Amino acid sequence: MSEQVHIFDTTLRDGEQSPGCSMTTPEKLRVARALVEMGVDIIEAGFPIASDGDFDAVRAVCREHPEANIAALARAVPVDIERAAASLDGHSRPRIHCFIATSEIHLKYKFKKSQQQVLDEAVKAVELAKRFVDDVEFSAEDATRTETDYLCQVCSASVDAGATVVNIPDTVGFMTPDDYAERIARVVEAMEGRAEISVHTHDDLGLAAANAVAALHAGARQIECAINGIGERAGNCSLEEVVAIMRVRPDRVPFHCGVDPTRLYAASQTLSQCITFGPQPNKAIVGRNAFAHEAGIHQDGYLKHPTTYEIMTPESVGVPASKLVLGKHSGRHALHQRAADLGYGDLGREEIGVLYKAFTRLADARKGLTDNDIVLLLEQLGFSRVGEGVTSGA
Ligand code: KIV
Ligand code: ZN
């Protein structure tokens, strides 16, 4: 039986705080609309203490989406928690997300505090947040470099103080799937079902999505992620990747979520228009090459049946259509198809032979051939569009 997983989107918080990603309130509202339309469970709309702009953006997202579960981030200090509470004031489904670092490294170099001091501050923070809202998430920053017994102790104390969700961030992207799963299993056991376990993975080793999925198997039921995987340094777990993994591999990942996968591409495009960069071309699911085929063998297989080289249809994730990219690796089959698509009819074997020779010469010399280049080539060779005269070349 497939179990429900909550998707906590942090595009507007962890994502927004990374280089090139800061957004104005109208831009944040555009992205929030895409998130609501897609069906994410929780939107982390900002870090209100960070700036007046962040505070206003959280308020604006709450105003425009009165039914959505909206989270605001706060360090485990009263001034942050009070500011987060004020930004969410009057909202129907507010969550305060408070965090404090728990690893030896952070305690020693960042705080110069003892484990007991940090534990006490975590408890006080959750108690204070609880005075404003029922739904309080506690995060142990740098949890994955925290000694596990102590991590369980802090998480337990935060739940005793009223936390409803306990998040175990891999803040520095240090985990491997098996290591993360072991730690999550220990926390799940210690929580004894008293709180939902959340995971927040960073992609420093390119394992963010794999680690999040491993954590589901260990008992986590909330994934924190961001559109296009934006976030601190190498980014957060990519929302589209975890959603697609659950869809494509239910045999191995028997979990489901409320996100409509056909909205993934549109959300990715919306975000790209609001920040300074889009996803890398070969980005899984939403990159411009994710459904593009250039190699002749692949194009031939794809044209015979798309399942030969695609594990999901582009439509299933909202991508307009697969692309056959014509370049020096392409074959006759794809060229034949493109000439037909461009209106030059069903060219015969010999005609394709002529066209293919000229095409490979051009493709060897130039990258990134466009449909216009193919049309020019066809016309130079004397082909014309069906209905405009002869279709055969000179
Ligand atoms: O990476 C991290 O630890 C965070 C926390 C604030 C949840 O972003
Ligand atoms: Zn983070």
PDB file of N, CA and C in Angstrom, residues 108-165:
ATOM      1  N   LYS A 108      30.723  24.213  19.003  1.00  0.00           N
ATOM      2  CA  LYS A 108      32.072  24.643  19.368  1.00  0.00           C
ATOM      3  C   LYS A 108      32.464  25.956  18.684  1.00  0.00           C
ATOM      4  N   TYR A 109      32.254  26.028  17.354  1.00  0.00           N
ATOM      5  CA  TYR A 109      32.762  27.190  16.612  1.00  0.00           C
ATOM      6  C   TYR A 109      31.757  28.329  16.454  1.00  0.00           C
ATOM      7  N   LYS A 110      30.484  27.996  16.351  1.00  0.00           N
ATOM      8  CA  LYS A 110      29.491  29.042  16.060  1.00  0.00           C
ATOM      9  C   LYS A 110      28.909  29.619  17.347  1.00  0.00           C
ATOM     10  N   PHE A 111      28.545  28.720  18.260  1.00  0.00           N
ATOM     11  CA  PHE A 111      27.851  29.173  19.475  1.00  0.00           C
ATOM     12  C   PHE A 111      28.734  29.292  20.720  1.00  0.00           C
ATOM     13  N   LYS A 112      29.732  28.420  20.794  1.00  0.00           N
ATOM     14  CA  LYS A 112      30.502  28.259  22.047  1.00  0.00           C
ATOM     15  C   LYS A 112      29.525  27.974  23.194  1.00  0.00           C
ATOM     16  N   LYS A 113      28.663  26.990  22.980  1.00  0.00           N
ATOM     17  CA  LYS A 113      27.668  26.621  23.992  1.00  0.00           C
ATOM     18  C   LYS A 113      27.725  25.122  24.227  1.00  0.00           C
ATOM     19  N   SER A 114      27.205  24.713  25.396  1.00  0.00           N
ATOM     20  CA  SER A 114      27.194  23.275  25.703  1.00  0.00           C
ATOM     21  C   SER A 114      25.942  22.632  25.088  1.00  0.00           C
ATOM     22  N   GLN A 115      25.948  21.307  25.047  1.00  0.00           N
ATOM     23  CA  GLN A 115      24.786  20.584  24.519  1.00  0.00           C
ATOM     24  C   GLN A 115      23.540  20.912  25.350  1.00  0.00           C
ATOM     25  N   GLN A 116      23.719  20.993  26.676  1.00  0.00           N
ATOM     26  CA  GLN A 116      22.563  21.263  27.540  1.00  0.00           C
ATOM     27  C   GLN A 116      21.978  22.651  27.249  1.00  0.00           C
ATOM     28  N   GLN A 117      22.874  23.635  27.039  1.00  0.00           N
ATOM     29  CA  GLN A 117      22.387  24.994  26.743  1.00  0.00           C
ATOM     30  C   GLN A 117      21.552  24.998  25.459  1.00  0.00           C
ATOM     31  N   VAL A 118      22.072  24.308  24.435  1.00  0.00           N
ATOM     32  CA  VAL A 118      21.349  24.290  23.152  1.00  0.00           C
ATOM     33  C   VAL A 118      20.014  23.570  23.310  1.00  0.00           C
ATOM     34  N   LEU A 119      20.035  22.468  24.053  1.00  0.00           N
ATOM     35  CA  LEU A 119      18.777  21.739  24.282  1.00  0.00           C
ATOM     36  C   LEU A 119      17.756  22.645  24.990  1.00  0.00           C
ATOM     37  N   ASP A 120      18.204  23.364  25.990  1.00  0.00           N
ATOM     38  CA  ASP A 120      17.287  24.254  26.728  1.00  0.00           C
ATOM     39  C   ASP A 120      16.731  25.346  25.811  1.00  0.00           C
ATOM     40  N   GLU A 121      17.591  25.873  24.943  1.00  0.00           N
ATOM     41  CA  GLU A 121      17.126  26.931  24.035  1.00  0.00           C
ATOM     42  C   GLU A 121      16.112  26.387  23.027  1.00  0.00           C
ATOM     43  N   ALA A 122      16.349  25.160  22.584  1.00  0.00           N
ATOM     44  CA  ALA A 122      15.400  24.538  21.645  1.00  0.00           C
ATOM     45  C   ALA A 122      14.029  24.406  22.308  1.00  0.00           C
ATOM     46  N   VAL A 123      14.032  23.929  23.532  1.00  0.00           N
ATOM     47  CA  VAL A 123      12.771  23.731  24.253  1.00  0.00           C
ATOM     48  C   VAL A 123      12.052  25.063  24.461  1.00  0.00           C
ATOM     49  N   LYS A 124      12.805  26.065  24.882  1.00  0.00           N
ATOM     50  CA  LYS A 124      12.197  27.390  25.122  1.00  0.00           C
ATOM     51  C   LYS A 124      11.618  27.953  23.821  1.00  0.00           C
ATOM     52  N   ALA A 125      12.339  27.733  22.721  1.00  0.00           N
ATOM     53  CA  ALA A 125      11.872  28.263  21.428  1.00  0.00           C
ATOM     54  C   ALA A 125      10.552  27.611  21.029  1.00  0.00           C
ATOM     55  N   VAL A 126      10.491  26.306  21.172  1.00  0.00           N
ATOM     56  CA  VAL A 126       9.254  25.612  20.780  1.00  0.00           C
ATOM     57  C   VAL A 126       8.114  26.058  21.695  1.00  0.00           C
ATOM     58  N   GLU A 127       8.405  26.184  22.991  1.00  0.00           N
ATOM     59  CA  GLU A 127       7.350  26.619  23.931  1.00  0.00           C
ATOM     60  C   GLU A 127       6.823  28.006  23.552  1.00  0.00           C
ATOM     61  N   LEU A 128       7.747  28.895  23.178  1.00  0.00           N
ATOM     62  CA  LEU A 128       7.313  30.245  22.808  1.00  0.00           C
ATOM     63  C   LEU A 128       6.493  30.199  21.511  1.00  0.00           C
ATOM     64  N   ALA A 129       6.995  29.478  20.511  1.00  0.00           N
ATOM     65  CA  ALA A 129       6.266  29.381  19.233  1.00  0.00           C
ATOM     66  C   ALA A 129       4.867  28.825  19.457  1.00  0.00           C
ATOM     67  N   LYS A 130       4.781  27.887  20.373  1.00  0.00           N
ATOM     68  CA  LYS A 130       3.506  27.219  20.667  1.00  0.00           C
ATOM     69  C   LYS A 130       2.473  28.191  21.271  1.00  0.00           C
ATOM     70  N   ARG A 131       2.965  29.278  21.834  1.00  0.00           N
ATOM     71  CA  ARG A 131       2.010  30.260  22.375  1.00  0.00           C
ATOM     72  C   ARG A 131       1.276  30.990  21.246  1.00  0.00           C
ATOM     73  N   PHE A 132       1.918  30.997  20.055  1.00  0.00           N
ATOM     74  CA  PHE A 132       1.308  31.709  18.930  1.00  0.00           C
ATOM     75  C   PHE A 132       0.536  30.786  17.994  1.00  0.00           C
ATOM     76  N   VAL A 133       1.072  29.588  17.761  1.00  0.00           N
ATOM     77  CA  VAL A 133       0.442  28.675  16.779  1.00  0.00           C
ATOM     78  C   VAL A 133       0.469  27.245  17.316  1.00  0.00           C
ATOM     79  N   ASP A 134      -0.441  26.399  16.795  1.00  0.00           N
ATOM     80  CA  ASP A 134      -0.446  24.980  17.203  1.00  0.00           C
ATOM     81  C   ASP A 134       0.613  24.188  16.462  1.00  0.00           C
ATOM     82  N   ASP A 135       0.836  24.603  15.199  1.00  0.00           N
ATOM     83  CA  ASP A 135       1.691  23.810  14.325  1.00  0.00           C
ATOM     84  C   ASP A 135       3.131  24.357  14.386  1.00  0.00           C
ATOM     85  N   VAL A 136       3.991  23.638  15.096  1.00  0.00           N
ATOM     86  CA  VAL A 136       5.381  24.094  15.250  1.00  0.00           C
ATOM     87  C   VAL A 136       6.322  23.007  14.733  1.00  0.00           C
ATOM     88  N   GLU A 137       7.193  23.423  13.822  1.00  0.00           N
ATOM     89  CA  GLU A 137       8.208  22.484  13.331  1.00  0.00           C
ATOM     90  C   GLU A 137       9.536  22.846  13.974  1.00  0.00           C
ATOM     91  N   PHE A 138      10.235  21.824  14.449  1.00  0.00           N
ATOM     92  CA  PHE A 138      11.563  22.056  15.015  1.00  0.00           C
ATOM     93  C   PHE A 138      12.613  21.418  14.110  1.00  0.00           C
ATOM     94  N   SER A 139      13.652  22.179  13.775  1.00  0.00           N
ATOM     95  CA  SER A 139      14.763  21.636  12.973  1.00  0.00           C
ATOM     96  C   SER A 139      16.057  21.673  13.755  1.00  0.00           C
ATOM     97  N   ALA A 140      16.749  20.561  13.759  1.00  0.00           N
ATOM     98  CA  ALA A 140      18.080  20.487  14.371  1.00  0.00           C
ATOM     99  C   ALA A 140      19.086  20.725  13.245  1.00  0.00           C
ATOM    100  N   GLU A 141      19.507  21.982  13.105  1.00  0.00           N
ATOM    101  CA  GLU A 141      20.415  22.296  11.993  1.00  0.00           C
ATOM    102  C   GLU A 141      21.700  21.469  12.107  1.00  0.00           C
ATOM    103  N   ASP A 142      22.217  21.043  10.979  1.00  0.00           N
ATOM    104  CA  ASP A 142      23.411  20.188  10.905  1.00  0.00           C
ATOM    105  C   ASP A 142      23.187  18.871  11.663  1.00  0.00           C
ATOM    106  N   ALA A 143      21.943  18.406  11.603  1.00  0.00           N
ATOM    107  CA  ALA A 143      21.566  17.171  12.324  1.00  0.00           C
ATOM    108  C   ALA A 143      22.444  15.988  11.933  1.00  0.00           C
ATOM    109  N   THR A 144      22.837  15.943  10.662  1.00  0.00           N
ATOM    110  CA  THR A 144      23.544  14.749  10.202  1.00  0.00           C
ATOM    111  C   THR A 144      25.007  14.713  10.636  1.00  0.00           C
ATOM    112  N   ARG A 145      25.489  15.811  11.248  1.00  0.00           N
ATOM    113  CA  ARG A 145      26.837  15.751  11.850  1.00  0.00           C
ATOM    114  C   ARG A 145      26.711  15.873  13.376  1.00  0.00           C
ATOM    115  N   THR A 146      25.512  15.556  13.842  1.00  0.00           N
ATOM    116  CA  THR A 146      25.261  15.601  15.280  1.00  0.00           C
ATOM    117  C   THR A 146      25.307  14.177  15.810  1.00  0.00           C
ATOM    118  N   GLU A 147      25.872  14.012  16.969  1.00  0.00           N
ATOM    119  CA  GLU A 147      25.940  12.681  17.580  1.00  0.00           C
ATOM    120  C   GLU A 147      24.490  12.190  17.797  1.00  0.00           C
ATOM    121  N   THR A 148      24.187  10.976  17.335  1.00  0.00           N
ATOM    122  CA  THR A 148      22.781  10.557  17.199  1.00  0.00           C
ATOM    123  C   THR A 148      22.020  10.514  18.522  1.00  0.00           C
ATOM    124  N   ASP A 149      22.658  10.079  19.613  1.00  0.00           N
ATOM    125  CA  ASP A 149      21.934  10.032  20.891  1.00  0.00           C
ATOM    126  C   ASP A 149      21.497  11.437  21.305  1.00  0.00           C
ATOM    127  N   TYR A 150      22.420  12.382  21.133  1.00  0.00           N
ATOM    128  CA  TYR A 150      22.092  13.766  21.501  1.00  0.00           C
ATOM    129  C   TYR A 150      20.993  14.317  20.581  1.00  0.00           C
ATOM    130  N   LEU A 151      21.092  14.000  19.292  1.00  0.00           N
ATOM    131  CA  LEU A 151      20.069  14.449  18.336  1.00  0.00           C
ATOM    132  C   LEU A 151      18.687  13.951  18.780  1.00  0.00           C
ATOM    133  N   CYS A 152      18.621  12.665  19.158  1.00  0.00           N
ATOM    134  CA  CYS A 152      17.330  12.094  19.588  1.00  0.00           C
ATOM    135  C   CYS A 152      16.838  12.788  20.861  1.00  0.00           C
ATOM    136  N   GLN A 153      17.779  13.095  21.731  1.00  0.00           N
ATOM    137  CA  GLN A 153      17.428  13.770  22.993  1.00  0.00           C
ATOM    138  C   GLN A 153      16.807  15.160  22.715  1.00  0.00           C
ATOM    139  N   VAL A 154      17.467  15.935  21.838  1.00  0.00           N
ATOM    140  CA  VAL A 154      16.959  17.288  21.527  1.00  0.00           C
ATOM    141  C   VAL A 154      15.600  17.184  20.832  1.00  0.00           C
ATOM    142  N   CYS A 155      15.496  16.246  19.880  1.00  0.00           N
ATOM    143  CA  CYS A 155      14.223  16.112  19.147  1.00  0.00           C
ATOM    144  C   CYS A 155      13.107  15.712  20.108  1.00  0.00           C
ATOM    145  N   SER A 156      13.397  14.780  21.009  1.00  0.00           N
ATOM    146  CA  SER A 156      12.391  14.340  21.985  1.00  0.00           C
ATOM    147  C   SER A 156      11.940  15.495  22.864  1.00  0.00           C
ATOM    148  N   ALA A 157      12.923  16.281  23.309  1.00  0.00           N
ATOM    149  CA  ALA A 157      12.594  17.417  24.179  1.00  0.00           C
ATOM    150  C   ALA A 157      11.742  18.435  23.420  1.00  0.00           C
ATOM    151  N   SER A 158      12.032  18.611  22.130  1.00  0.00           N
ATOM    152  CA  SER A 158      11.243  19.583  21.348  1.00  0.00           C
ATOM    153  C   SER A 158       9.804  19.081  21.190  1.00  0.00           C
ATOM    154  N   VAL A 159       9.639  17.785  21.059  1.00  0.00           N
ATOM    155  CA  VAL A 159       8.281  17.226  20.938  1.00  0.00           C
ATOM    156  C   VAL A 159       7.558  17.345  22.278  1.00  0.00           C
ATOM    157  N   ASP A 160       8.271  17.084  23.369  1.00  0.00           N
ATOM    158  CA  ASP A 160       7.649  17.270  24.692  1.00  0.00           C
ATOM    159  C   ASP A 160       7.190  18.718  24.867  1.00  0.00           C
ATOM    160  N   ALA A 161       7.956  19.634  24.259  1.00  0.00           N
ATOM    161  CA  ALA A 161       7.600  21.060  24.386  1.00  0.00           C
ATOM    162  C   ALA A 161       6.471  21.452  23.429  1.00  0.00           C
ATOM    163  N   GLY A 162       6.111  20.560  22.509  1.00  0.00           N
ATOM    164  CA  GLY A 162       4.954  20.848  21.645  1.00  0.00           C
ATOM    165  C   GLY A 162       5.204  20.802  20.148  1.00  0.00           C
ATOM    166  N   ALA A 163       6.433  20.466  19.713  1.00  0.00           N
ATOM    167  CA  ALA A 163       6.683  20.409  18.261  1.00  0.00           C
ATOM    168  C   ALA A 163       5.829  19.310  17.631  1.00  0.00           C
ATOM    169  N   THR A 164       5.241  19.640  16.484  1.00  0.00           N
ATOM    170  CA  THR A 164       4.393  18.662  15.787  1.00  0.00           C
ATOM    171  C   THR A 164       5.164  17.965  14.667  1.00  0.00           C
ATOM    172  N   VAL A 165       6.210  18.643  14.198  1.00  0.00           N
ATOM    173  CA  VAL A 165       7.049  18.086  13.131  1.00  0.00           C
ATOM    174  C   VAL A 165       8.503  18.249  13.565  1.00  0.00           C
TER     175      VAL A 165
END
